[in-house]
PDB file of C-alpha atoms in Angstrom:
ATOM      1  CA  UNK A   1      47.560 161.299 131.622  1.00  0.00           C
ATOM      2  CA  UNK A   2      48.089 157.703 130.420  1.00  0.00           C
ATOM      3  CA  UNK A   3      51.329 157.108 128.421  1.00  0.00           C
ATOM      4  CA  UNK A   4      51.842 154.003 126.281  1.00  0.00           C
ATOM      5  CA  UNK A   5      55.173 152.205 126.546  1.00  0.00           C
ATOM      6  CA  UNK A   6      56.933 151.771 123.239  1.00  0.00           C
ATOM      7  CA  UNK A   7      59.040 148.767 122.454  1.00  0.00           C
ATOM      8  CA  UNK A   8      62.481 149.421 121.006  1.00  0.00           C
ATOM      9  CA  UNK A   9      62.490 149.401 117.215  1.00  0.00           C
ATOM     10  CA  UNK A  10      64.016 146.275 115.690  1.00  0.00           C
ATOM     11  CA  UNK A  11      63.493 147.266 112.106  1.00  0.00           C
ATOM     12  CA  UNK A  12      61.542 144.026 111.428  1.00  0.00           C
ATOM     13  CA  UNK A  13      57.867 143.726 110.803  1.00  0.00           C
ATOM     14  CA  UNK A  14      56.412 141.265 113.365  1.00  0.00           C
ATOM     15  CA  UNK A  15      53.803 140.141 110.841  1.00  0.00           C
ATOM     16  CA  UNK A  16      56.521 138.981 108.403  1.00  0.00           C
ATOM     17  CA  UNK A  17      57.501 135.925 110.489  1.00  0.00           C
ATOM     18  CA  UNK A  18      61.017 134.494 111.084  1.00  0.00           C
ATOM     19  CA  UNK A  19      63.937 135.549 108.849  1.00  0.00           C
ATOM     20  CA  UNK A  20      64.337 133.565 105.620  1.00  0.00           C
ATOM     21  CA  UNK A  21      67.561 131.537 105.214  1.00  0.00           C
ATOM     22  CA  UNK A  22      68.865 131.495 101.619  1.00  0.00           C
ATOM     23  CA  UNK A  23      68.506 128.053  99.981  1.00  0.00           C
ATOM     24  CA  UNK A  24      71.709 126.174  99.214  1.00  0.00           C
ATOM     25  CA  UNK A  25      71.881 123.017  97.129  1.00  0.00           C
ATOM     26  CA  UNK A  26      72.762 119.956  99.213  1.00  0.00           C
ATOM     27  CA  UNK A  27      76.442 119.024  99.056  1.00  0.00           C
ATOM     28  CA  UNK A  28      77.536 115.426  99.545  1.00  0.00           C
ATOM     29  CA  UNK A  29      80.183 114.801 102.141  1.00  0.00           C
ATOM     30  CA  UNK A  30      83.444 114.069 100.217  1.00  0.00           C
ATOM     31  CA  UNK A  31      84.499 111.560 102.874  1.00  0.00           C
ATOM     32  CA  UNK A  32      81.181 109.762 102.520  1.00  0.00           C
ATOM     33  CA  UNK A  33      81.567 109.755  98.734  1.00  0.00           C
ATOM     34  CA  UNK A  34      85.051 108.253  99.014  1.00  0.00           C
ATOM     35  CA  UNK A  35      83.795 105.573 101.411  1.00  0.00           C
ATOM     36  CA  UNK A  36      80.896 104.734  99.090  1.00  0.00           C
ATOM     37  CA  UNK A  37      83.234 104.508  96.092  1.00  0.00           C
ATOM     38  CA  UNK A  38      85.518 102.149  98.002  1.00  0.00           C
ATOM     39  CA  UNK A  39      82.616  99.998  99.132  1.00  0.00           C
ATOM     40  CA  UNK A  40      81.349  99.795  95.543  1.00  0.00           C
ATOM     41  CA  UNK A  41      84.701  98.557  94.190  1.00  0.00           C
ATOM     42  CA  UNK A  42      84.474  95.367  92.178  1.00  0.00           C
ATOM     43  CA  UNK A  43      87.156  93.151  90.623  1.00  0.00           C
ATOM     44  CA  UNK A  44      88.383  94.565  87.316  1.00  0.00           C
ATOM     45  CA  UNK A  45      87.694  92.975  83.965  1.00  0.00           C
ATOM     46  CA  UNK A  46      90.335  90.611  82.613  1.00  0.00           C
ATOM     47  CA  UNK A  47      90.815  92.599  79.401  1.00  0.00           C
ATOM     48  CA  UNK A  48      91.736  95.778  81.263  1.00  0.00           C
ATOM     49  CA  UNK A  49      94.011  93.862  83.589  1.00  0.00           C
ATOM     50  CA  UNK A  50      95.821  92.255  80.660  1.00  0.00           C
ATOM     51  CA  UNK A  51      96.283  95.657  78.974  1.00  0.00           C
ATOM     52  CA  UNK A  52      97.606  97.218  82.194  1.00  0.00           C
ATOM     53  CA  UNK A  53     100.031  94.341  82.780  1.00  0.00           C
ATOM     54  CA  UNK A  54     101.236  94.545  79.175  1.00  0.00           C
ATOM     55  CA  UNK A  55     101.984  98.264  79.535  1.00  0.00           C
ATOM     56  CA  UNK A  56     103.757  97.739  82.872  1.00  0.00           C
ATOM     57  CA  UNK A  57     105.795  94.827  81.518  1.00  0.00           C
ATOM     58  CA  UNK A  58     106.960  96.774  78.456  1.00  0.00           C
ATOM     59  CA  UNK A  59     108.000  99.777  80.587  1.00  0.00           C
ATOM     60  CA  UNK A  60     109.660  97.658  83.282  1.00  0.00           C
ATOM     61  CA  UNK A  61     111.541  95.371  80.894  1.00  0.00           C
ATOM     62  CA  UNK A  62     112.599  98.382  78.824  1.00  0.00           C
ATOM     63  CA  UNK A  63     114.205 100.022  81.871  1.00  0.00           C
ATOM     64  CA  UNK A  64     115.759  96.769  83.099  1.00  0.00           C
ATOM     65  CA  UNK A  65     117.028  96.017  79.574  1.00  0.00           C
ATOM     66  CA  UNK A  66     118.697  99.421  79.307  1.00  0.00           C
ATOM     67  CA  UNK A  67     120.405  98.938  82.684  1.00  0.00           C
ATOM     68  CA  UNK A  68     121.398  95.328  81.916  1.00  0.00           C
ATOM     69  CA  UNK A  69     122.955  95.787  78.457  1.00  0.00           C
ATOM     70  CA  UNK A  70     126.509  96.318  79.818  1.00  0.00           C
ATOM     71  CA  UNK A  71     126.235  93.274  82.115  1.00  0.00           C
ATOM     72  CA  UNK A  72     124.886  90.992  79.376  1.00  0.00           C
ATOM     73  CA  UNK A  73     127.554  92.237  76.932  1.00  0.00           C
ATOM     74  CA  UNK A  74     130.306  91.414  79.420  1.00  0.00           C
ATOM     75  CA  UNK A  75     128.821  87.962  80.076  1.00  0.00           C
ATOM     76  CA  UNK A  76     128.639  87.190  76.339  1.00  0.00           C
ATOM     77  CA  UNK A  77     132.188  88.450  75.789  1.00  0.00           C
ATOM     78  CA  UNK A  78     133.407  86.200  78.609  1.00  0.00           C
ATOM     79  CA  UNK A  79     131.626  83.171  77.091  1.00  0.00           C
ATOM     80  CA  UNK A  80     133.062  83.927  73.633  1.00  0.00           C
ATOM     81  CA  UNK A  81     136.535  84.128  75.170  1.00  0.00           C
ATOM     82  CA  UNK A  82     136.112  80.710  76.803  1.00  0.00           C
ATOM     83  CA  UNK A  83     134.863  79.147  73.563  1.00  0.00           C
ATOM     84  CA  UNK A  84     137.744  80.666  71.597  1.00  0.00           C
ATOM     85  CA  UNK A  85     140.264  79.417  74.172  1.00  0.00           C
ATOM     86  CA  UNK A  86     138.768  75.918  73.902  1.00  0.00           C
ATOM     87  CA  UNK A  87     139.123  76.013  70.099  1.00  0.00           C
ATOM     88  CA  UNK A  88     142.779  76.985  70.428  1.00  0.00           C
ATOM     89  CA  UNK A  89     143.565  73.765  72.284  1.00  0.00           C
ATOM     90  CA  UNK A  90     142.541  71.667  69.296  1.00  0.00           C
ATOM     91  CA  UNK A  91     140.917  69.169  71.620  1.00  0.00           C
ATOM     92  CA  UNK A  92     137.316  68.388  72.499  1.00  0.00           C
ATOM     93  CA  UNK A  93     136.704  70.072  75.828  1.00  0.00           C
ATOM     94  CA  UNK A  94     133.611  70.972  77.827  1.00  0.00           C
ATOM     95  CA  UNK A  95     132.956  74.690  78.093  1.00  0.00           C
ATOM     96  CA  UNK A  96     130.668  75.710  80.936  1.00  0.00           C
ATOM     97  CA  UNK A  97     128.646  78.719  79.948  1.00  0.00           C
ATOM     98  CA  UNK A  98     127.716  79.473  83.553  1.00  0.00           C
ATOM     99  CA  UNK A  99     130.673  80.013  85.829  1.00  0.00           C
ATOM    100  CA  UNK A 100     131.531  82.401  88.641  1.00  0.00           C
ATOM    101  CA  UNK A 101     131.964  85.332  86.240  1.00  0.00           C
ATOM    102  CA  UNK A 102     128.816  84.893  84.151  1.00  0.00           C
ATOM    103  CA  UNK A 103     126.771  84.008  87.246  1.00  0.00           C
ATOM    104  CA  UNK A 104     127.790  87.369  88.719  1.00  0.00           C
ATOM    105  CA  UNK A 105     126.692  89.232  85.587  1.00  0.00           C
ATOM    106  CA  UNK A 106     123.376  87.400  85.329  1.00  0.00           C
ATOM    107  CA  UNK A 107     122.845  87.877  89.067  1.00  0.00           C
ATOM    108  CA  UNK A 108     123.285  91.605  88.484  1.00  0.00           C
ATOM    109  CA  UNK A 109     120.549  91.502  85.827  1.00  0.00           C
ATOM    110  CA  UNK A 110     118.232  89.688  88.246  1.00  0.00           C
ATOM    111  CA  UNK A 111     119.012  92.190  91.013  1.00  0.00           C
ATOM    112  CA  UNK A 112     118.259  95.069  88.612  1.00  0.00           C
ATOM    113  CA  UNK A 113     114.900  93.481  87.775  1.00  0.00           C
ATOM    114  CA  UNK A 114     113.942  93.136  91.440  1.00  0.00           C
ATOM    115  CA  UNK A 115     115.149  96.606  92.523  1.00  0.00           C
ATOM    116  CA  UNK A 116     113.648  98.466  89.557  1.00  0.00           C
ATOM    117  CA  UNK A 117     110.472  96.449  90.064  1.00  0.00           C
ATOM    118  CA  UNK A 118     110.258  97.675  93.660  1.00  0.00           C
ATOM    119  CA  UNK A 119     110.608 101.282  92.465  1.00  0.00           C
ATOM    120  CA  UNK A 120     108.189 100.891  89.551  1.00  0.00           C
ATOM    121  CA  UNK A 121     105.626  98.483  91.020  1.00  0.00           C
ATOM    122  CA  UNK A 122     105.722  98.326  94.823  1.00  0.00           C
ATOM    123  CA  UNK A 123     106.195 102.010  95.717  1.00  0.00           C
ATOM    124  CA  UNK A 124     103.461 103.446  93.430  1.00  0.00           C
ATOM    125  CA  UNK A 125     101.098 100.624  94.417  1.00  0.00           C
ATOM    126  CA  UNK A 126     101.558 101.446  98.111  1.00  0.00           C
ATOM    127  CA  UNK A 127     101.293 105.222  97.575  1.00  0.00           C
ATOM    128  CA  UNK A 128      98.513 105.499  94.994  1.00  0.00           C
ATOM    129  CA  UNK A 129      97.228 101.940  94.557  1.00  0.00           C
ATOM    130  CA  UNK A 130      98.309 101.879  90.921  1.00  0.00           C
ATOM    131  CA  UNK A 131     101.207 101.680  88.496  1.00  0.00           C
ATOM    132  CA  UNK A 132     101.430 103.565  85.204  1.00  0.00           C
ATOM    133  CA  UNK A 133      99.668 100.776  83.322  1.00  0.00           C
ATOM    134  CA  UNK A 134      96.868 100.549  85.859  1.00  0.00           C
ATOM    135  CA  UNK A 135      96.427 104.323  85.866  1.00  0.00           C
ATOM    136  CA  UNK A 136      96.078 104.384  82.073  1.00  0.00           C
ATOM    137  CA  UNK A 137      93.521 101.557  82.235  1.00  0.00           C
ATOM    138  CA  UNK A 138      91.557 102.995  85.177  1.00  0.00           C
ATOM    139  CA  UNK A 139      92.472 100.217  87.641  1.00  0.00           C
ATOM    140  CA  UNK A 140      93.570 100.200  91.281  1.00  0.00           C
ATOM    141  CA  UNK A 141      95.122  97.645  93.610  1.00  0.00           C
ATOM    142  CA  UNK A 142      93.231  97.560  96.907  1.00  0.00           C
ATOM    143  CA  UNK A 143      93.527  95.790 100.215  1.00  0.00           C
ATOM    144  CA  UNK A 144      90.875  93.082 100.356  1.00  0.00           C
ATOM    145  CA  UNK A 145      89.707  94.119 103.841  1.00  0.00           C
ATOM    146  CA  UNK A 146      90.024  97.924 103.992  1.00  0.00           C
ATOM    147  CA  UNK A 147      89.462  98.503 100.236  1.00  0.00           C
ATOM    148  CA  UNK A 148      92.242 101.113 100.409  1.00  0.00           C
ATOM    149  CA  UNK A 149      95.678 101.113  98.775  1.00  0.00           C
ATOM    150  CA  UNK A 150      97.802  98.327 100.288  1.00  0.00           C
ATOM    151  CA  UNK A 151     100.610  99.001 102.729  1.00  0.00           C
ATOM    152  CA  UNK A 152     104.179  99.058 101.429  1.00  0.00           C
ATOM    153  CA  UNK A 153     104.782  95.622 102.989  1.00  0.00           C
ATOM    154  CA  UNK A 154     101.827  94.141 101.100  1.00  0.00           C
ATOM    155  CA  UNK A 155     102.804  95.875  97.861  1.00  0.00           C
ATOM    156  CA  UNK A 156     106.376  94.600  98.243  1.00  0.00           C
ATOM    157  CA  UNK A 157     105.210  91.009  98.853  1.00  0.00           C
ATOM    158  CA  UNK A 158     102.907  91.324  95.849  1.00  0.00           C
ATOM    159  CA  UNK A 159     105.763  92.408  93.573  1.00  0.00           C
ATOM    160  CA  UNK A 160     108.323  89.902  94.880  1.00  0.00           C
ATOM    161  CA  UNK A 161     105.975  86.944  94.424  1.00  0.00           C
ATOM    162  CA  UNK A 162     105.054  88.147  90.928  1.00  0.00           C
ATOM    163  CA  UNK A 163     108.692  88.810  89.987  1.00  0.00           C
ATOM    164  CA  UNK A 164     110.143  85.573  91.374  1.00  0.00           C
ATOM    165  CA  UNK A 165     107.417  83.417  89.818  1.00  0.00           C
ATOM    166  CA  UNK A 166     107.957  85.239  86.532  1.00  0.00           C
ATOM    167  CA  UNK A 167     111.683  84.469  86.576  1.00  0.00           C
ATOM    168  CA  UNK A 168     110.901  80.810  87.345  1.00  0.00           C
ATOM    169  CA  UNK A 169     108.482  80.683  84.368  1.00  0.00           C
ATOM    170  CA  UNK A 170     105.644  79.695  86.720  1.00  0.00           C
ATOM    171  CA  UNK A 171     104.487  83.281  86.323  1.00  0.00           C
ATOM    172  CA  UNK A 172     102.211  82.332  83.422  1.00  0.00           C
ATOM    173  CA  UNK A 173     100.162  80.062  85.697  1.00  0.00           C
ATOM    174  CA  UNK A 174     100.184  82.763  88.367  1.00  0.00           C
ATOM    175  CA  UNK A 175      98.724  85.350  85.987  1.00  0.00           C
ATOM    176  CA  UNK A 176      96.155  82.937  84.526  1.00  0.00           C
ATOM    177  CA  UNK A 177      94.912  82.001  88.004  1.00  0.00           C
ATOM    178  CA  UNK A 178      92.677  85.100  88.105  1.00  0.00           C
ATOM    179  CA  UNK A 179      90.621  83.653  85.223  1.00  0.00           C
ATOM    180  CA  UNK A 180      89.330  80.877  87.496  1.00  0.00           C
ATOM    181  CA  UNK A 181      89.492  82.536  90.927  1.00  0.00           C
ATOM    182  CA  UNK A 182      86.221  83.650  92.537  1.00  0.00           C
ATOM    183  CA  UNK A 183      84.954  86.026  93.762  1.00  0.00           C
ATOM    184  CA  UNK A 184      87.913  88.465  93.738  1.00  0.00           C
ATOM    185  CA  UNK A 185      89.751  87.196  90.626  1.00  0.00           C
ATOM    186  CA  UNK A 186      93.050  87.120  92.498  1.00  0.00           C
ATOM    187  CA  UNK A 187      96.370  85.917  91.122  1.00  0.00           C
ATOM    188  CA  UNK A 188      98.744  84.157  93.507  1.00  0.00           C
ATOM    189  CA  UNK A 189     100.624  87.408  94.184  1.00  0.00           C
ATOM    190  CA  UNK A 190      97.288  88.998  95.173  1.00  0.00           C
ATOM    191  CA  UNK A 191      96.499  86.146  97.542  1.00  0.00           C
ATOM    192  CA  UNK A 192      99.870  86.476  99.270  1.00  0.00           C
ATOM    193  CA  UNK A 193      99.461  90.256  99.618  1.00  0.00           C
ATOM    194  CA  UNK A 194      95.716  90.060 100.422  1.00  0.00           C
ATOM    195  CA  UNK A 195      94.873  92.458  97.589  1.00  0.00           C
ATOM    196  CA  UNK A 196      92.637  92.571  94.530  1.00  0.00           C
ATOM    197  CA  UNK A 197      92.545  94.680  91.378  1.00  0.00           C
ATOM    198  CA  UNK A 198      89.506  96.970  91.233  1.00  0.00           C
ATOM    199  CA  UNK A 199      88.210  98.760  88.186  1.00  0.00           C
TER     200      UNK A 199
END
């Protein structure tokens, strides 16, 4: 008697073909998206940059002003005392407004500006690529080669050049330089730090 061999049951119909894989919508690689966004970064518009700088300046000077009020008050009181002492002599004398005492007070104000500026400008720029003003205006500071947030060293150089030039009143020319600079619209502090403002 002839007996047919039976194949083990797989539960699948051989005529149905290979199993069907459920369709999933394609998902973009987040790392690729981030790289494409960085590569597409362009220099920010001057209007947005001006608005961001205005916001940052108001916040920064407000904090520095609050910290500096006692120092400025002491300096003014010292000057008033010198003027009053000169009047008491009844003679015409020269009163120097800047001396060792007032220079110390005004130096403290300058130190407060630089230190608070590091905390408000340099640290957030190195960590997130933006300050409060730039965040509100949708801007970022980026390294001109890697297109990422600058290192702390670059962010610190950027702030120190901006701050020192501002104190020396050359800061106006520094800020206006981006109007003429091409192609990255860099100010002098950007050139020193090798950064640009994207937005």
